[in-house]
CSV table of C-alpha atoms in Angstrom, one decimal:
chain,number,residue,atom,x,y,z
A,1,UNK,CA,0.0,0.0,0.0
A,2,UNK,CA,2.3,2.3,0.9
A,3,UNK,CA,4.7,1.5,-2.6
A,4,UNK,CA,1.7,2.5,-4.6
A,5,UNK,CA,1.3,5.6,-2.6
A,6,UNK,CA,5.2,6.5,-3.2
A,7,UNK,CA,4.3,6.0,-7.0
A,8,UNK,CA,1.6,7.6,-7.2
A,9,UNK,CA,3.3,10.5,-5.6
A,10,UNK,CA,6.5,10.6,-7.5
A,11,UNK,CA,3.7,10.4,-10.7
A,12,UNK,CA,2.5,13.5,-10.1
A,13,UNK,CA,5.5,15.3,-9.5
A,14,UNK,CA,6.7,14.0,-12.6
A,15,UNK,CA,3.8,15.0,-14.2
A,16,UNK,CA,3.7,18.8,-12.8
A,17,UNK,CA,7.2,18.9,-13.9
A,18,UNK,CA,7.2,18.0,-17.5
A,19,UNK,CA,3.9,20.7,-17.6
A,20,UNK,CA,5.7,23.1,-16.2
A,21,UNK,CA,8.5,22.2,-19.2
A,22,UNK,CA,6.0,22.6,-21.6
A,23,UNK,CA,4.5,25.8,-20.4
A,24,UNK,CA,8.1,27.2,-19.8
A,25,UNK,CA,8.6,27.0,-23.1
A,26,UNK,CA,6.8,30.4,-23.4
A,27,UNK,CA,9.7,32.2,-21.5
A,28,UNK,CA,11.2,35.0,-23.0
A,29,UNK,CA,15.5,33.8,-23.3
A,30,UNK,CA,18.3,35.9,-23.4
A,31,UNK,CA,20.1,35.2,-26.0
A,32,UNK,CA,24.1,36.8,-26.5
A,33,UNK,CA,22.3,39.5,-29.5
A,34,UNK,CA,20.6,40.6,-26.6
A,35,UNK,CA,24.1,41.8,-24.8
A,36,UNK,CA,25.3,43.7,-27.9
A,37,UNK,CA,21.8,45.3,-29.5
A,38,UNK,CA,23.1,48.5,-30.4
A,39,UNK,CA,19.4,49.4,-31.4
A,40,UNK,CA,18.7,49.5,-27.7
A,41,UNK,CA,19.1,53.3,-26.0
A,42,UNK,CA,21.4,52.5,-22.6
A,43,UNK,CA,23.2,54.3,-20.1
A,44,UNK,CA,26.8,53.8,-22.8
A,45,UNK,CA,27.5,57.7,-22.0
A,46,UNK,CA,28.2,57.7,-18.5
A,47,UNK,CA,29.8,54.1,-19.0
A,48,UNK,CA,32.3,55.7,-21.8
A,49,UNK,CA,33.2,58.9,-19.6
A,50,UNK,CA,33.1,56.7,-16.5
A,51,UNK,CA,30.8,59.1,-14.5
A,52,UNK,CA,29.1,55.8,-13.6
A,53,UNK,CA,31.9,55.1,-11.0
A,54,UNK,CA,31.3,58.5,-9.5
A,55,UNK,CA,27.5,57.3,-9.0
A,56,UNK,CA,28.3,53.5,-7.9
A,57,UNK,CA,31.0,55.2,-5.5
A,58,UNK,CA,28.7,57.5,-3.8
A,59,UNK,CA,26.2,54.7,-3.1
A,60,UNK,CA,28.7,52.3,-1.9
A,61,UNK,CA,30.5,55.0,0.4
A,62,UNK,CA,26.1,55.6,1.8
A,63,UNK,CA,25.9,52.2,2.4
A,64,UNK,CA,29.4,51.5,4.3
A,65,UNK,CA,28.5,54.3,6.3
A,66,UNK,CA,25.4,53.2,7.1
A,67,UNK,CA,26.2,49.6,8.1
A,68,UNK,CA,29.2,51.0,10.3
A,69,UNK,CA,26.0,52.6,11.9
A,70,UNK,CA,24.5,49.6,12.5
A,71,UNK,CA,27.6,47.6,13.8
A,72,UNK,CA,28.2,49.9,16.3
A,73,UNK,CA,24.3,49.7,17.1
A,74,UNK,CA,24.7,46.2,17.8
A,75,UNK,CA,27.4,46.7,19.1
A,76,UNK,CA,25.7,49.0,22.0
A,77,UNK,CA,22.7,46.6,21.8
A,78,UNK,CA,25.5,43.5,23.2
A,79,UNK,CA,26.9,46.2,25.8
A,80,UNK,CA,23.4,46.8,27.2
A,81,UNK,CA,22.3,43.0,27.6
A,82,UNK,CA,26.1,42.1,29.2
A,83,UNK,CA,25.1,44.8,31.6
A,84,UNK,CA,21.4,43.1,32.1
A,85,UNK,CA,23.1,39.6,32.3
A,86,UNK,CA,25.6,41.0,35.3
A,87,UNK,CA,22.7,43.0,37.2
A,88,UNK,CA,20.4,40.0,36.9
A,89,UNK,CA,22.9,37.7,38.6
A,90,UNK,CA,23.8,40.0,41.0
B,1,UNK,CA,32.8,37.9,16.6
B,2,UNK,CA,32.5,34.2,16.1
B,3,UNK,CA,29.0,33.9,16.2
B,4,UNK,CA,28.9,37.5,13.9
B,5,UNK,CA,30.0,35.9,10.9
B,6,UNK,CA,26.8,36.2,8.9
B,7,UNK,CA,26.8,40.3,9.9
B,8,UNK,CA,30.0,40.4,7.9
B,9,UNK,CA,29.0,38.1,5.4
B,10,UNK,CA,25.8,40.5,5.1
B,11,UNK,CA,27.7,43.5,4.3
B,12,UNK,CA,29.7,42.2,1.7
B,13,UNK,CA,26.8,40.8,-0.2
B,14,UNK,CA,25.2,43.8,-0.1
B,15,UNK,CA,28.3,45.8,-1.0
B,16,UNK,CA,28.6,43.4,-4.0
B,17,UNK,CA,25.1,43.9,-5.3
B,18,UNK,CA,25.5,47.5,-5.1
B,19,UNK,CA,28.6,47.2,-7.6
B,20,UNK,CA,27.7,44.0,-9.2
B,21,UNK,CA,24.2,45.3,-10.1
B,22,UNK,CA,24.9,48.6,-11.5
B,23,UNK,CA,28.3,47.7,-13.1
B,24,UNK,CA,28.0,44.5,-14.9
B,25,UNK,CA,26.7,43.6,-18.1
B,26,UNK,CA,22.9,43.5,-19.1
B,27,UNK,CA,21.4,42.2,-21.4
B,28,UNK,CA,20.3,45.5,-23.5
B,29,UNK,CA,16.4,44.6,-23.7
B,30,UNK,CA,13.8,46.7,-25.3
B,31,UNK,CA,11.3,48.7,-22.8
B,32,UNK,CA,13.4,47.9,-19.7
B,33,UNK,CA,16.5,49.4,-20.8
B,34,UNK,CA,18.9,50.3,-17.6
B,35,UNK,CA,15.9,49.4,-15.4
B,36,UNK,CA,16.7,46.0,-15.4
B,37,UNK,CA,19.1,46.5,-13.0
B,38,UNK,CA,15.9,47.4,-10.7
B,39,UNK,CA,15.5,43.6,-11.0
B,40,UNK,CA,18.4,43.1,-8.1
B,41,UNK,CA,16.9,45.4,-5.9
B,42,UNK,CA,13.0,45.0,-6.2
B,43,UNK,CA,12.7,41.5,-6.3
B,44,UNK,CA,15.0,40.8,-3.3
B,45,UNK,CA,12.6,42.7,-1.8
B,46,UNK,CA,9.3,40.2,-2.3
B,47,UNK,CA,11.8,37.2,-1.8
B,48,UNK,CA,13.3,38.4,1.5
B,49,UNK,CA,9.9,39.4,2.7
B,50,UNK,CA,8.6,36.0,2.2
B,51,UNK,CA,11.5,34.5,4.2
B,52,UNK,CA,11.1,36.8,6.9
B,53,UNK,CA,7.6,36.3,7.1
B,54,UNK,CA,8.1,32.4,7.1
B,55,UNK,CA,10.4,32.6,9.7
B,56,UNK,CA,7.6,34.7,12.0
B,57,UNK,CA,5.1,31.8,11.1
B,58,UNK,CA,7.5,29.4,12.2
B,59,UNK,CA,8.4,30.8,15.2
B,60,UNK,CA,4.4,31.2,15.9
B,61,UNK,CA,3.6,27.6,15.4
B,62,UNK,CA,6.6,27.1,17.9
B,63,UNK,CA,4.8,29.3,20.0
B,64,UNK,CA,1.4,27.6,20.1
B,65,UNK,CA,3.2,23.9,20.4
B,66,UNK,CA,5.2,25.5,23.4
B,67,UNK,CA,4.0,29.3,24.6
B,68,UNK,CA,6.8,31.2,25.7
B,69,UNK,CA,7.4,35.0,25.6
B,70,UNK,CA,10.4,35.3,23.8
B,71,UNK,CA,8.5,33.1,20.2
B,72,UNK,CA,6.3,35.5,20.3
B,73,UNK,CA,8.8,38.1,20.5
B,74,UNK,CA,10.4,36.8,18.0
B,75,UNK,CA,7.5,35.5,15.2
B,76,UNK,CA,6.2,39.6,15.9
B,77,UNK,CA,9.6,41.0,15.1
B,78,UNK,CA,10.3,39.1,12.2
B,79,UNK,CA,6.9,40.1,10.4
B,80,UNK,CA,8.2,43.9,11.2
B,81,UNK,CA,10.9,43.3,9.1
B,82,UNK,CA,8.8,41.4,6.3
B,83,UNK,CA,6.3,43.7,6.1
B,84,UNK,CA,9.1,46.5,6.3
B,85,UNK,CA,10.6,44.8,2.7
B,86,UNK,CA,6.9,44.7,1.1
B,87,UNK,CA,6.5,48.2,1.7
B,88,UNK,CA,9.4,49.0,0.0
B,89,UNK,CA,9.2,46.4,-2.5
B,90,UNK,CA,6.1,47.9,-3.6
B,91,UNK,CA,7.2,51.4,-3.6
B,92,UNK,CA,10.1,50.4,-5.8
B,93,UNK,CA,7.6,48.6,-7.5
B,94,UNK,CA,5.5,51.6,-8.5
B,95,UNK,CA,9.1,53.8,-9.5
B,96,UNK,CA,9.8,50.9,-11.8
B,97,UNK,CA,6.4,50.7,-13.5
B,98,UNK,CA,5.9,54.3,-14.2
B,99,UNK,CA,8.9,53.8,-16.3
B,100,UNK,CA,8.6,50.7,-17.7
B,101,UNK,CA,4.8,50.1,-17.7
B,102,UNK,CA,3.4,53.7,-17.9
B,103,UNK,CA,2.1,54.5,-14.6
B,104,UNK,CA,2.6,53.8,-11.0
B,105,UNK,CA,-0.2,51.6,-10.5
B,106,UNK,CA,-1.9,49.5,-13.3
B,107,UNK,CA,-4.1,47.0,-11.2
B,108,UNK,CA,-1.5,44.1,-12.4
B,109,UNK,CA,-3.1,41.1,-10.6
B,110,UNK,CA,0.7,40.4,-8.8
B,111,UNK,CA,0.0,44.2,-7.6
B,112,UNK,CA,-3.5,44.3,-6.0
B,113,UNK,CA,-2.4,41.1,-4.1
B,114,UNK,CA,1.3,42.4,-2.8
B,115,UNK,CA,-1.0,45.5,-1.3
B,116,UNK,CA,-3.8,42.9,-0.1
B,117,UNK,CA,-1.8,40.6,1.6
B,118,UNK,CA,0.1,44.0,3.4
B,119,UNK,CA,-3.1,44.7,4.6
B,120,UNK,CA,-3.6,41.3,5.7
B,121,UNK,CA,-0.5,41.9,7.7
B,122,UNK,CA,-1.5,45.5,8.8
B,123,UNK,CA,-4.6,43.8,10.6
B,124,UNK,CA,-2.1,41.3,12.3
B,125,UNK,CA,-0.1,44.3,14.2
B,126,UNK,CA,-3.7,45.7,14.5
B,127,UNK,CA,-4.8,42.9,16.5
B,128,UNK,CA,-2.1,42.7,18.8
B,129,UNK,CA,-2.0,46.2,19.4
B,130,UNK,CA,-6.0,45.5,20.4
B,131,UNK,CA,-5.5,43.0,22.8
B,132,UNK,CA,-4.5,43.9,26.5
B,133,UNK,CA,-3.7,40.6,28.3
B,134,UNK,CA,-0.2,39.3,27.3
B,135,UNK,CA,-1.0,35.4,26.8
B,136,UNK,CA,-4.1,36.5,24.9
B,137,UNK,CA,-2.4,38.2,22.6
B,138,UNK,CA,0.6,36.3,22.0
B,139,UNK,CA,-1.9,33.5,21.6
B,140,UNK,CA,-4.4,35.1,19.1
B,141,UNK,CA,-1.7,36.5,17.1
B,142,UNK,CA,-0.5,33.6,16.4
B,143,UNK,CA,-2.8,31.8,14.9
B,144,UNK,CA,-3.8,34.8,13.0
B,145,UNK,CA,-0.2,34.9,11.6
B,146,UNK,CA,-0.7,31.4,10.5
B,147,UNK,CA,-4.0,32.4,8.3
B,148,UNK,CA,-1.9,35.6,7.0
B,149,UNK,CA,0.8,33.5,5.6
B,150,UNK,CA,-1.2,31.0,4.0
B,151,UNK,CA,-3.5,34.0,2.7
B,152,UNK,CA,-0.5,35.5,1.1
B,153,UNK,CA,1.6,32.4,-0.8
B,154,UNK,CA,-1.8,32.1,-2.7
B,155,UNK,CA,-2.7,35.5,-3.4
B,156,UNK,CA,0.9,36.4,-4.3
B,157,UNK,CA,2.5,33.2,-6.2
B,158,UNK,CA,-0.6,31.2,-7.8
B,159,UNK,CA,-3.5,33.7,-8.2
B,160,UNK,CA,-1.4,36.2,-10.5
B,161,UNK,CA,-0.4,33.1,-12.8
B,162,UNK,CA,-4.0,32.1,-13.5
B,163,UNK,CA,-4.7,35.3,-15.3
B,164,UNK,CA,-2.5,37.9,-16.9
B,165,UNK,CA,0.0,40.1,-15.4
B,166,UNK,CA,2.5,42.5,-16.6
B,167,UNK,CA,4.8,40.7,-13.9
B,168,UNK,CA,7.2,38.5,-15.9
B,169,UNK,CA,6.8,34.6,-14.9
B,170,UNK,CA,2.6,35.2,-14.9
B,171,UNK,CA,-0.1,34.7,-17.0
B,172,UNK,CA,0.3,30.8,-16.5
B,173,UNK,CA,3.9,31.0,-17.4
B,174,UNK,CA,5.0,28.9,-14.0
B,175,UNK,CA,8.4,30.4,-14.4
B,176,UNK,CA,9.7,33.2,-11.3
B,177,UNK,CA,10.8,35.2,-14.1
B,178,UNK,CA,11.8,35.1,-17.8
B,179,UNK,CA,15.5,36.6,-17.1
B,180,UNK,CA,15.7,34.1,-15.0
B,181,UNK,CA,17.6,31.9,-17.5
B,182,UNK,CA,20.1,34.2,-18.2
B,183,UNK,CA,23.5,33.3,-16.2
B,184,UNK,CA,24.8,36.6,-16.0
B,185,UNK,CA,21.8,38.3,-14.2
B,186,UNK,CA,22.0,35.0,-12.0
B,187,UNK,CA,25.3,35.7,-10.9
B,188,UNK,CA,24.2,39.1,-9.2
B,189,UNK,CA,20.5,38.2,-8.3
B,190,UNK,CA,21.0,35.1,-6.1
B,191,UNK,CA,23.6,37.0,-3.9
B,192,UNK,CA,21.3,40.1,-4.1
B,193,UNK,CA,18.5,38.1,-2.5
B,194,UNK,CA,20.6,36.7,-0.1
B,195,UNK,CA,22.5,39.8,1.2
B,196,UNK,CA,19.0,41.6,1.4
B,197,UNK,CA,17.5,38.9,3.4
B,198,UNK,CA,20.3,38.4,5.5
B,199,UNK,CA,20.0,42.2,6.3
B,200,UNK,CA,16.3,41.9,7.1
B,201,UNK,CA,17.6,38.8,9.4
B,202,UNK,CA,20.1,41.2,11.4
B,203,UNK,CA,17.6,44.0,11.7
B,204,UNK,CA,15.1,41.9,13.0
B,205,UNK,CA,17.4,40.6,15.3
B,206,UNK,CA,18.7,44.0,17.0
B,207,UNK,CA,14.8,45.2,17.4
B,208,UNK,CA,14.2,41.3,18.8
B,209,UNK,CA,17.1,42.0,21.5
B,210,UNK,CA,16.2,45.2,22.1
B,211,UNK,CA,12.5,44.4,23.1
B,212,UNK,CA,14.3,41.8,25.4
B,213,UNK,CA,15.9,44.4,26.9
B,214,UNK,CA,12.9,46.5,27.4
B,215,UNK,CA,10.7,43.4,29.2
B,216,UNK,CA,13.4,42.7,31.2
B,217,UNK,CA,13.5,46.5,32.6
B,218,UNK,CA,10.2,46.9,32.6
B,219,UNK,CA,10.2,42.7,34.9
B,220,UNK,CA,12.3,44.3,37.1
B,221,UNK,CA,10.4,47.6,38.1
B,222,UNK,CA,8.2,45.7,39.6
């Protein structure tokens, strides 16, 4: 009893699968022409003159600050519940 | 710092996804353009949120198997977070569709049910906020968490594929996504949505230490 259960299980699953193949045939690839489609407006200005690195430097240098921030938070956050260990005990 | 691996793990994926995500090639795709770049930030979004919110359902089946404050401390805290990365998921949702689909809001099916199941969840902190008597509310709470998430895995992953949406991976195409294929985008998305929800994770975890801190002042006024 419990064999035919285990087949009849895995029969599905097979079954979902190979539909989901089918249908998933419908999905829109990337193909390599897709990386080098001129015909295609992107940001190639800012790539060629490099101000792009000014941009992805000024959000890197928000985001180290930020989780500097929240290291020292936790950091606090760990001072305060060593304190609240001690003065429990005590 | 042993046990604070993940935190630096977490900043480094993020710091990767920043670069990786606006430096590397894209596949130069009509319509989207440069936006597809969005894809590593929006869509980390609606995965982390789902993984946050699981862990908070977890936590308050835990809770109802064994009651204790600190599950329900921790299932509330994690659904913070989650709701936290749907808020935003749907705000960068909206800048990305005014570009890319024409306006803000277009009543996609995978929309109207991102902004029903928040409301789902706004009822949840709602109804805790409603209820006076500790156990009551831990208690109630958590069995309402457990209809919220099994509200929102339907209304969010299976409804929006049995008609059409402008979301890619919809309209009974069972796929997350149709760029999903591509390698390269691969190589920056899976780390995206693992830095993101690794930074929900530690935020969750500094508010779920804090409130710690605040019951055990508030135990010992007493």
């Amino acid at each position: 009893m419990k064999a035919l259960h285990t087949l009849k299980y895995w029969t599905i699953l097979i079954l979902l699968s190979l539909s989901l193949q089918a249908i998933g045939q419908e999905k829109q690839t990337i193909t390599a022409t897709d990386y080098s489609n001129q015909q295609i407006e992107m940001a190639d200005a800012m790539r060629s003159n490099g101000k792009i690195y000014v941009v992805v430097s000024v959000i890197l240098i928000l985001f180290i600050g930020m989780s500097a921030y929240l290291v020292i938070l936790d950091k606090k956050v760990t001072a305060l519940e060593k304190k609240v260990k001690e003065s429990a005990q005590a | 710092m042993a046990k604070n691996w993940w935190k630096v793990l977490t900043i480094a994926l993020v710091l990767y996804t920043l670069w990786a995500g606006l430096m590397f090639q894209v596949p130069r795709l009509a319509i989207l353009n440069e936006t597809i770049r969005a894809m590593h930030f929006h869509v980390p979004m609606w995965f982390g949120m789902v993984i946050l919110l699981l862990i908070s359902v977890v936590y308050s089946i835990r809770y109802l198997a064994k009651p204790s404050d600190d599950l329900d401390t921790r299932a509330i805290e994690f659904a913070n977070t989650g709701v936290l990365f749907g808020i935003l998921g749907i705000i960068t949702g909206m800048a990305w569709a005014t570009f890319t689909w024409g306006e803000p809001w277009s009543n996609d099916p995978k929309q109207n049910a991102a902004a029903i199941g928040l409301l789902v969840y706004f009822a949840y902190f709602i109804l805790r906020n409603a209820l006076e008597d500790p156990q009551q509310k831990a208690r109630i709470s958590a069995i309402y968490n457990i209809f919220a998430f099994s509200v929102l895995i339907p209304i969010l992953f299976i409804l929006p594929r049995l008609t059409d949406s402008l979301h890619p991976g919809n309209g009974g195409n069972p796929g997350f996504n149709a760029y999903d294929l591509d390698s390269k985008l691969r190589l920056v998305f899976y780390p995206a949505v693992i830095a993101w929800t690794l930074l929900g994770v530690w935020m969750s975890t500094l508010r779920i230490r804090t409130k710690n801190l605040q019951t055990f002042l508030n135990d010992s006024e007493k």
